[in-house]
mmCIF file of C-alpha atoms in Angstrom:
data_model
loop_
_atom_site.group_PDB
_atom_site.id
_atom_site.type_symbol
_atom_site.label_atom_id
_atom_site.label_comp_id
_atom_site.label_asym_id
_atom_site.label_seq_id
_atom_site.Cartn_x
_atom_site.Cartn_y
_atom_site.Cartn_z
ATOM 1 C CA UNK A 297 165.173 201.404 99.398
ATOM 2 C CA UNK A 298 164.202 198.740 96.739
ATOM 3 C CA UNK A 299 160.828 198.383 95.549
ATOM 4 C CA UNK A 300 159.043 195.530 93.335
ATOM 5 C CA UNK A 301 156.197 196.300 91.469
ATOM 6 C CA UNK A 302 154.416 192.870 90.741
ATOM 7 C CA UNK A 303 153.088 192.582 86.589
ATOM 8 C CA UNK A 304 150.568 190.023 85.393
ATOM 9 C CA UNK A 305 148.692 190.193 82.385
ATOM 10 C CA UNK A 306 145.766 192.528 82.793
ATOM 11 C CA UNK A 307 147.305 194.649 85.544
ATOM 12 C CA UNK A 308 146.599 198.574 84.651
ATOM 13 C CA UNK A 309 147.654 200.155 88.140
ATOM 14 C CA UNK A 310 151.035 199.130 87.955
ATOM 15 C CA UNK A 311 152.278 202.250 86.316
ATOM 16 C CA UNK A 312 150.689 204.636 88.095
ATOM 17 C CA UNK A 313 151.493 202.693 91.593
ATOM 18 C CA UNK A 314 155.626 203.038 90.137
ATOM 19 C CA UNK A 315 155.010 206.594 89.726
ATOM 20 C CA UNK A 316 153.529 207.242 93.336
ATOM 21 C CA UNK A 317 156.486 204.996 94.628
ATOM 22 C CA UNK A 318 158.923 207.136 92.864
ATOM 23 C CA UNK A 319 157.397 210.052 94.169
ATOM 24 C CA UNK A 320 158.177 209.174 97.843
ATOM 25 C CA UNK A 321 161.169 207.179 97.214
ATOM 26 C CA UNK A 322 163.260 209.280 94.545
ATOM 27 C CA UNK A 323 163.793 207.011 92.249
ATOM 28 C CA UNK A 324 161.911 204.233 89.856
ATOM 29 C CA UNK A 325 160.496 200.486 91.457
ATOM 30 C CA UNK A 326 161.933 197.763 89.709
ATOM 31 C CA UNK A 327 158.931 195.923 87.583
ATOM 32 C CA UNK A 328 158.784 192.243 87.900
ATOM 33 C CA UNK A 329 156.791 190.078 85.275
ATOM 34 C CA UNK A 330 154.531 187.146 86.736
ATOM 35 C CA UNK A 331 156.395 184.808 85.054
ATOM 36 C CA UNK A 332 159.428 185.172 87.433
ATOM 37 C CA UNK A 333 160.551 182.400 89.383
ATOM 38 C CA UNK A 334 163.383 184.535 90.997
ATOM 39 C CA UNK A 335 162.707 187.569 92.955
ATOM 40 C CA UNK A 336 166.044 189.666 94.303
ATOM 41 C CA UNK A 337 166.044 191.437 97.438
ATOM 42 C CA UNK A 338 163.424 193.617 98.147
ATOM 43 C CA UNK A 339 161.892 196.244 101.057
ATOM 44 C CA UNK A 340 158.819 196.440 99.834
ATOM 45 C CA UNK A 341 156.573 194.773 96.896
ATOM 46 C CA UNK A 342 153.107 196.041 95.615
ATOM 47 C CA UNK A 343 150.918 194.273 94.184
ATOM 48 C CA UNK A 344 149.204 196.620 91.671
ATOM 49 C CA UNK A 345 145.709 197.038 91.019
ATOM 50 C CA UNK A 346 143.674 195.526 87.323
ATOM 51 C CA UNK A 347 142.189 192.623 86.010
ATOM 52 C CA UNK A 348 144.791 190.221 86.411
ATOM 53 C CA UNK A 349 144.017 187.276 83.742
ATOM 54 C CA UNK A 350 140.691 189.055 82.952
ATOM 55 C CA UNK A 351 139.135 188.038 86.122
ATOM 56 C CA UNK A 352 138.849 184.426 84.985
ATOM 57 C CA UNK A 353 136.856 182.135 87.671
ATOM 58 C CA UNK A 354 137.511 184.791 90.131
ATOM 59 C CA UNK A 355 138.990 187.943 90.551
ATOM 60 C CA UNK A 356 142.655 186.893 91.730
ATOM 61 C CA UNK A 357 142.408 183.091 91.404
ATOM 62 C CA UNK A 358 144.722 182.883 88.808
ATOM 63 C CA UNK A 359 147.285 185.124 89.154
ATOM 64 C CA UNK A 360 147.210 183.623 92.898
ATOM 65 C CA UNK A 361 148.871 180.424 91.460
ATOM 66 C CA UNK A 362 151.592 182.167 88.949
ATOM 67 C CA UNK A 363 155.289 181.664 89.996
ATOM 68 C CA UNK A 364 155.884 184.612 91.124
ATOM 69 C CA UNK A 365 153.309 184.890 93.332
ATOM 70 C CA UNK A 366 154.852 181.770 95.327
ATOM 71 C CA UNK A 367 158.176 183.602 95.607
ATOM 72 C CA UNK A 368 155.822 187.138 97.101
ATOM 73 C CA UNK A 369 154.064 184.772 99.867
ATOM 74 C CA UNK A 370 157.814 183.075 100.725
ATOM 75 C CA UNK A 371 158.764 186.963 101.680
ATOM 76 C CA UNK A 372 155.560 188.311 103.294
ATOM 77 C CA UNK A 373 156.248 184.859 105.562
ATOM 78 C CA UNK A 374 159.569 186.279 105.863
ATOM 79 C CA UNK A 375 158.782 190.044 107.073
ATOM 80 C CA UNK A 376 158.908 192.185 103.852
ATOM 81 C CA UNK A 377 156.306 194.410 103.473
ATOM 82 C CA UNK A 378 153.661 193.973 100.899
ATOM 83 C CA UNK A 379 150.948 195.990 99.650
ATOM 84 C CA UNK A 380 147.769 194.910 97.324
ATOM 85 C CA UNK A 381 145.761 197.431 95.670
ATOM 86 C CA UNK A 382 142.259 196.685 94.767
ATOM 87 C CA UNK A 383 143.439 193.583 92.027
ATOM 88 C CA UNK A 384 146.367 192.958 94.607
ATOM 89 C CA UNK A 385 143.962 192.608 97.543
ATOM 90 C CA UNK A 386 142.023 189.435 95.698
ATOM 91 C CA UNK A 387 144.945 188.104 94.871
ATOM 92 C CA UNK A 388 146.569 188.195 98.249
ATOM 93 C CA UNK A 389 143.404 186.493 99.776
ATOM 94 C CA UNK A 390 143.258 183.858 97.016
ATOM 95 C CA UNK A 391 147.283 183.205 98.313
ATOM 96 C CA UNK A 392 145.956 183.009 101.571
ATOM 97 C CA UNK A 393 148.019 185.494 102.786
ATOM 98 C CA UNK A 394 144.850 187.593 104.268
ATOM 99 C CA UNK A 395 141.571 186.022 105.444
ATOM 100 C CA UNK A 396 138.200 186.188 103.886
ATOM 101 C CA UNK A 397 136.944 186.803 100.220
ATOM 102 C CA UNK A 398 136.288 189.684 98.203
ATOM 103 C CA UNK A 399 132.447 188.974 96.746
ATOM 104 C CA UNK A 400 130.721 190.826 93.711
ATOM 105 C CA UNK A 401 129.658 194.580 94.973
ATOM 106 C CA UNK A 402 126.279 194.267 96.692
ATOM 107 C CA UNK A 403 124.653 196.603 94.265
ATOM 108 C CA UNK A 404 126.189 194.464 91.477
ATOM 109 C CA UNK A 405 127.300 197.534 90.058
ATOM 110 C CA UNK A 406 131.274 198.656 89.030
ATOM 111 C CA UNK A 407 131.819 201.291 91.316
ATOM 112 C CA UNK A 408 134.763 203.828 90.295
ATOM 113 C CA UNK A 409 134.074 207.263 92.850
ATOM 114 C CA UNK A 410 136.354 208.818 95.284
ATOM 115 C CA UNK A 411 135.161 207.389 98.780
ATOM 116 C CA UNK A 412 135.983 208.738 102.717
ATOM 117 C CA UNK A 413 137.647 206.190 104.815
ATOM 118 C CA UNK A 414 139.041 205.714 107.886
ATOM 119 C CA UNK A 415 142.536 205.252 109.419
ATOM 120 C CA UNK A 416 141.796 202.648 112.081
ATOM 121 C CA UNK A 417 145.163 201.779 113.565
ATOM 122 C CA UNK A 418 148.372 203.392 112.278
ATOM 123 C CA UNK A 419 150.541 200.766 113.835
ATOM 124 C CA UNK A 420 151.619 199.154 110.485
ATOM 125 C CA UNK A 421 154.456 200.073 108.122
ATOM 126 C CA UNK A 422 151.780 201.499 105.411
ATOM 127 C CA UNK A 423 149.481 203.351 108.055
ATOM 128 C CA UNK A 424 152.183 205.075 110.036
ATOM 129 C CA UNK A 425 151.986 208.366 108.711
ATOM 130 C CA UNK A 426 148.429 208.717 109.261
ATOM 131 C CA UNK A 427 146.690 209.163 112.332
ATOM 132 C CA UNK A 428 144.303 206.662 113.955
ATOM 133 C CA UNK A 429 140.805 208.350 112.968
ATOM 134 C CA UNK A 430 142.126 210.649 110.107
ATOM 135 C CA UNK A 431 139.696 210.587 107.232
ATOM 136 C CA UNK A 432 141.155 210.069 104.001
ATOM 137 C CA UNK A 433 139.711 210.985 100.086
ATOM 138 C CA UNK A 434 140.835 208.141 98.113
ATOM 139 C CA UNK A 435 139.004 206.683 94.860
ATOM 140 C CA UNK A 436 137.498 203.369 94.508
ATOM 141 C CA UNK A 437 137.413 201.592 91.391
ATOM 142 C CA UNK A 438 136.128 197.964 91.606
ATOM 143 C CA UNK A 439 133.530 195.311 90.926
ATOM 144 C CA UNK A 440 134.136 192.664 93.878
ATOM 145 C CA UNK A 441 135.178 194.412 96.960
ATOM 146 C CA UNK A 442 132.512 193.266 99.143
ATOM 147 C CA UNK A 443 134.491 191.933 101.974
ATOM 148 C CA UNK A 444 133.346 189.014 103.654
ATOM 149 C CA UNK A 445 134.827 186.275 106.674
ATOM 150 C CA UNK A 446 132.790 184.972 109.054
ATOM 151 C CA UNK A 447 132.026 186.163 112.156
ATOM 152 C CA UNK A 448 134.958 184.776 114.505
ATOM 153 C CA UNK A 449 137.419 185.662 111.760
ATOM 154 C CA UNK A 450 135.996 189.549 111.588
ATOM 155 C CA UNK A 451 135.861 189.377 115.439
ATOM 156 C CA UNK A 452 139.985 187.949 115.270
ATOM 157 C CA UNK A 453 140.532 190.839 112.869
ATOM 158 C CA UNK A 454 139.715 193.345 115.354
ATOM 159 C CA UNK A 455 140.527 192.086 118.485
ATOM 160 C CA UNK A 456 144.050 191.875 116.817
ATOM 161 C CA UNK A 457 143.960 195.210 115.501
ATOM 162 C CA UNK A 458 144.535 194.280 111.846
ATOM 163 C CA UNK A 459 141.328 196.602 110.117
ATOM 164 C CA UNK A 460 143.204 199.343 108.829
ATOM 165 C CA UNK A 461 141.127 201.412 107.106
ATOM 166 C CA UNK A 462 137.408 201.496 106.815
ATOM 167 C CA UNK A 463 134.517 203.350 104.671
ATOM 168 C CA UNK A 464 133.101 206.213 106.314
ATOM 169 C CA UNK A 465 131.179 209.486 106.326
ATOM 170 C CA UNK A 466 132.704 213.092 105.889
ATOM 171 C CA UNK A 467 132.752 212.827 110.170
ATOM 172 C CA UNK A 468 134.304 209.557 109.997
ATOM 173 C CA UNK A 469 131.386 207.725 110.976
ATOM 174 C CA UNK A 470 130.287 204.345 109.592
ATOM 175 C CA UNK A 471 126.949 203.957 107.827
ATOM 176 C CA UNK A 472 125.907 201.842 105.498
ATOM 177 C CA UNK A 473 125.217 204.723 103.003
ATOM 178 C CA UNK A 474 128.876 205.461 103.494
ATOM 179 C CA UNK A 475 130.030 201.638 102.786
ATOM 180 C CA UNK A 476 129.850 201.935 99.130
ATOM 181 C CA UNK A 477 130.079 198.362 98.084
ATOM 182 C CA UNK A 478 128.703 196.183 101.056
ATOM 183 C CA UNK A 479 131.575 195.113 103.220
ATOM 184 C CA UNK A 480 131.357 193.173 106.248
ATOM 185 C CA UNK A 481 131.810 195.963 108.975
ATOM 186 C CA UNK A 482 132.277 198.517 106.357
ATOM 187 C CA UNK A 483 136.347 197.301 106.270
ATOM 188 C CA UNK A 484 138.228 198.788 102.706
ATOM 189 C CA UNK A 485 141.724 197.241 104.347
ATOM 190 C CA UNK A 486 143.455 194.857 106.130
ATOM 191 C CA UNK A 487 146.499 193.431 107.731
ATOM 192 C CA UNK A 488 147.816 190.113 108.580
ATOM 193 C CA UNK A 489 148.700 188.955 111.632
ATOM 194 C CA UNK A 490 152.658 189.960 111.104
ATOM 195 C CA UNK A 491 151.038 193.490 109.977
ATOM 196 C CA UNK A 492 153.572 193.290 107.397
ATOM 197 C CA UNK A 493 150.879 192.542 104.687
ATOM 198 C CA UNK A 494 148.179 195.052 103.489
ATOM 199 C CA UNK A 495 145.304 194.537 101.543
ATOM 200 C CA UNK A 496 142.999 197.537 100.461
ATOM 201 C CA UNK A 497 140.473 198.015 97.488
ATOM 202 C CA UNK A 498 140.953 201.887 97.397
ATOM 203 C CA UNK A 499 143.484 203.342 95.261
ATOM 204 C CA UNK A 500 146.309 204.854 97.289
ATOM 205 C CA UNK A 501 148.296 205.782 94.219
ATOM 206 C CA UNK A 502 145.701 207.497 92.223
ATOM 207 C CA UNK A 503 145.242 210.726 94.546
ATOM 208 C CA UNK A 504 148.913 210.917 95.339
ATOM 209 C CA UNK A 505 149.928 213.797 93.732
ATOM 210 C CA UNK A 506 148.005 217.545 94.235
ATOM 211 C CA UNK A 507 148.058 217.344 90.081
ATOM 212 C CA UNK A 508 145.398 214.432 89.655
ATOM 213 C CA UNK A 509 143.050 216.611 92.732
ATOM 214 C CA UNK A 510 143.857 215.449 95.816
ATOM 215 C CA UNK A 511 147.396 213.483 97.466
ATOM 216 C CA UNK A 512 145.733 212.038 100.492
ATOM 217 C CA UNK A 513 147.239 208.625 99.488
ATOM 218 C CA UNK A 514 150.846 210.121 99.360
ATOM 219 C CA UNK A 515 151.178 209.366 103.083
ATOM 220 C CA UNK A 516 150.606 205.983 102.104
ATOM 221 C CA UNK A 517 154.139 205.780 100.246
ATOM 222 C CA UNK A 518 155.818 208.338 102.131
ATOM 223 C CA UNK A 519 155.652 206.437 105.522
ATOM 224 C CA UNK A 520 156.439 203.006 103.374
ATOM 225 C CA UNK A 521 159.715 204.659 102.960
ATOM 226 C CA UNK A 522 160.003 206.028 106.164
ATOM 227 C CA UNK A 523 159.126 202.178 107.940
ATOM 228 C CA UNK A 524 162.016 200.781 105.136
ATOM 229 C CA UNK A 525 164.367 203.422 106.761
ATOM 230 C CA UNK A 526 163.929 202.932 109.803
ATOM 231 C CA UNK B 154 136.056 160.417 82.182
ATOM 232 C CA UNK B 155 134.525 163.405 82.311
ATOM 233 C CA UNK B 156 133.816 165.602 85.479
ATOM 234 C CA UNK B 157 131.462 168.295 85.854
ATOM 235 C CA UNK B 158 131.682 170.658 89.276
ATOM 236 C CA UNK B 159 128.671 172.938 90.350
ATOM 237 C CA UNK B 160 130.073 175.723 92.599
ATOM 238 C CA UNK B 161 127.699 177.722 94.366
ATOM 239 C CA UNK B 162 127.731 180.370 97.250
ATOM 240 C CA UNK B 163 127.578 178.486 100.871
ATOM 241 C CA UNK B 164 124.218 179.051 102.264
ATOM 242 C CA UNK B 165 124.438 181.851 104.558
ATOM 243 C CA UNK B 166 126.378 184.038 102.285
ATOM 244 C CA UNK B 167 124.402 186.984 100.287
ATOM 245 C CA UNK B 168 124.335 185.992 96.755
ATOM 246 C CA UNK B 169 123.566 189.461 95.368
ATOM 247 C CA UNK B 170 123.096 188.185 91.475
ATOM 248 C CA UNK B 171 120.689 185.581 92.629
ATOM 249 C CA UNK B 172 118.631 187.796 94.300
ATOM 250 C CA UNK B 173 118.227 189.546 91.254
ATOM 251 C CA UNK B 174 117.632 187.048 89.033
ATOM 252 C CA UNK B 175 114.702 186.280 91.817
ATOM 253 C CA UNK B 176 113.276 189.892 91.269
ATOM 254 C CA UNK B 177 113.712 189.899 87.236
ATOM 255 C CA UNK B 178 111.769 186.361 87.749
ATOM 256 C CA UNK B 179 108.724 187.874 89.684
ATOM 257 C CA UNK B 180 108.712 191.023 87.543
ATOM 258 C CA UNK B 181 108.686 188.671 84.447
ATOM 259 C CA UNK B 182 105.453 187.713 86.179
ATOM 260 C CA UNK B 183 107.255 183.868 86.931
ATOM 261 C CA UNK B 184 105.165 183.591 90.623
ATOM 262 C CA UNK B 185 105.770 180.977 93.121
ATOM 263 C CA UNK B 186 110.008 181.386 92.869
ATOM 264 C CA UNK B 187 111.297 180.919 96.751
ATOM 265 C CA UNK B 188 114.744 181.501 96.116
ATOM 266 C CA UNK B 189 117.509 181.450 93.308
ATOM 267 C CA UNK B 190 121.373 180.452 93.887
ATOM 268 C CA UNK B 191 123.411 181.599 91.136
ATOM 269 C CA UNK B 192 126.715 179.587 90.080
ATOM 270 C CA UNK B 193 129.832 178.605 88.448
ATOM 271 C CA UNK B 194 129.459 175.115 86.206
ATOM 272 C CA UNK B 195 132.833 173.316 85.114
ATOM 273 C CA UNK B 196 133.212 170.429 83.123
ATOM 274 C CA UNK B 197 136.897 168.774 83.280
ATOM 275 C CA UNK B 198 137.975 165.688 80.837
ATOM 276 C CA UNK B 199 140.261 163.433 82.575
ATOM 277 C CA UNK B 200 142.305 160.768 81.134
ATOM 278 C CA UNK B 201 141.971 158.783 84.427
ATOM 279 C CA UNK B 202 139.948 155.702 84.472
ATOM 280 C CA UNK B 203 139.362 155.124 87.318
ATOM 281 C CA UNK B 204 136.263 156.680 89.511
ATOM 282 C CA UNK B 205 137.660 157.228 92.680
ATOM 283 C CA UNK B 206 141.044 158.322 91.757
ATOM 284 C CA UNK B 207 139.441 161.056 89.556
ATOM 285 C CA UNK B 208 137.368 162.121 91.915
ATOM 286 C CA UNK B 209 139.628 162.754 94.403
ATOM 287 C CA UNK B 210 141.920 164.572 91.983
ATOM 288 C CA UNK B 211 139.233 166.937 91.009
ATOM 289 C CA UNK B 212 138.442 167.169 94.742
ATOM 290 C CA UNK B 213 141.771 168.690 95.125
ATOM 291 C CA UNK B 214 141.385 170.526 92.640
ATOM 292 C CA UNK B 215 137.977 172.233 93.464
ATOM 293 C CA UNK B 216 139.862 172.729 96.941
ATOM 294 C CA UNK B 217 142.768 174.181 95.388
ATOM 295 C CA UNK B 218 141.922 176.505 92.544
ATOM 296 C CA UNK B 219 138.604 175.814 91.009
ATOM 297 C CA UNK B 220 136.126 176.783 94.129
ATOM 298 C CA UNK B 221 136.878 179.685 96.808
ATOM 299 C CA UNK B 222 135.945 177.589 99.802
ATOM 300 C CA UNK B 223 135.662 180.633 101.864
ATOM 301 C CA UNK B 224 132.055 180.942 100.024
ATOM 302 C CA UNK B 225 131.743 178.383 98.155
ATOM 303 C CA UNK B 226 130.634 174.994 98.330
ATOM 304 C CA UNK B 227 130.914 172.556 95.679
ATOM 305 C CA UNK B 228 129.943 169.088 94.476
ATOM 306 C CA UNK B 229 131.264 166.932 91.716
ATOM 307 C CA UNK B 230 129.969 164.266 89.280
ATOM 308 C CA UNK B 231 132.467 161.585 87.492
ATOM 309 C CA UNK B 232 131.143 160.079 83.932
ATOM 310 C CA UNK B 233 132.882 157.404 82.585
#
């Protein structure tokens, strides 16, 4: 299995996502810089988590339009898998390659605290090892990840089964104490409609391992290589 | 020419830093404030000269880049 780990300037996730990917995959991701106009032949590329271009006019926008970027969309079109963390998730939506926008955190506030979500399909390539309903520890660390589409896009989204993970109390219930940040129908993740593109503002890669306290987001990778396999 | 873009958040859409600004207003004592919509201003110089074409450049633009038309709406004035 070959891996791409997608590098702009400003991206601070990127490392740690390579070491979570060659935790599950046995060996190292390739790293790609933004600049790239070529991209060789990948299973699976990530787009890490950061401040991509310092957040410049939004969160994303920029590193939406860099050259490599153009080269990720032609292969999410095309099937491959690809995952945005946090930074990654704006910047898929500013591609257009997921619906909606990711807004400034209700409370205005940069929130960086484990949070309890839940697995709500695991019919996707990045969800398969979990169970529908499973509640997950995984950290947050973000200042615009309030997601927002309107109403008939949200409805879409779950009609179509595409909200994969969602914030949620210690029973796995939704309530808006538990939705740390504001999101439309408490949703921390989703897929487009190929379900070969994920976009989540939690942080997989940073409880991966037992060592950093907790490795619920190991499935995450594990079943990425698993899907590749298969 | 010059341009200069207002972006705002669409009506409808929770602007979270405009509300408050609203509250800092009132507790500033500032009374009789309905409602404040915080935004992005641009200004662009072109080396068009003429009115329409520039506007319609920095309409694509706006659409392409410069405003997330998901939330935002914007508007555009051209100085020559």
């Amino acid at each position: 299995m070959k891996a791409a780990v997608i590098v702009f300037p400003g991206s601070n996730c990127d490392r740690d996502v390579a070491v979570a990917l060659e935790q599950s995959m046995g060996h190292a991701p390739d790293m790609v810089w933004h600049r790239d106009t070529h991209l060789g032949a990948y299973d699976l590329i990530v787009v890490p988590g950061g401040f991509s271009y310092g957040d410049y006019l939004r969160s994303g926008a920029i590193a939406a339009h860099s050259p490599v970027m153009r080269e990720v969309a032609g292969r999410a079109k095309d099937g491959t898998p690809v995952l945005g963390i946090c930074n990654g998730f704006q910047i898929l939506i500013e591609t257009g390659l997921l619906p909606g926008a990711l807004m400034r955190n209700a409370s205005l506030k940069f929130i960086c605290r484990d949070v309890l979500l839940r697995v709500e399909t695991s019919t996707s390539p990045f969800t398969g090892a979990y169970d529908k309903g499973d509640v997950l520890r995984i950290p947050i660390a973000h200042h615009d990840g309030n997601y927002f589409a309107d109403d008939a896009t949200l409805d879409r989204l779950e009609s179509e089964d595409r909200v994969a993970l969602r914030y949620c109390d210690q029973q796995g219930k939704l309530t808006p104490e538990a939705n740390p940040n504001g999101s439309a129908r408490s949703i921390a993740g989703i897929l487009n409609e190929g379900r070969n593109v994920l976009g989540l503002m939690p942080h997989p890669e940073r409880l991966a391992d037992a060592l950093l306290g907790g490795n619920d987001g190991r499935a995450m990778f594990d079943g990425l290589v698993e899907a590749c396999a298969a | 020419m010059k341009a200069r873009i207002h972006i705002t958040l669409k009506q409808g859409v929770l602007d979270p830093q405009g509300k408050a600004i609203s509250h800092a207003l009132e507790a500033l004592g500032f009374s009789g404030v309905d409602g404040v919509r915080q935004g992005k201003y641009i200004e662009i110089d072109l080396q068009e000269d003429d009115g329409e074409a520039a506007r319609a450049s920095v309409d694509a633009m706006c659409a392409k880049l410069l405003a997330n038309t998901v939330i935002e709406d914007y508007s555009i004035e051209i100085e020559s």
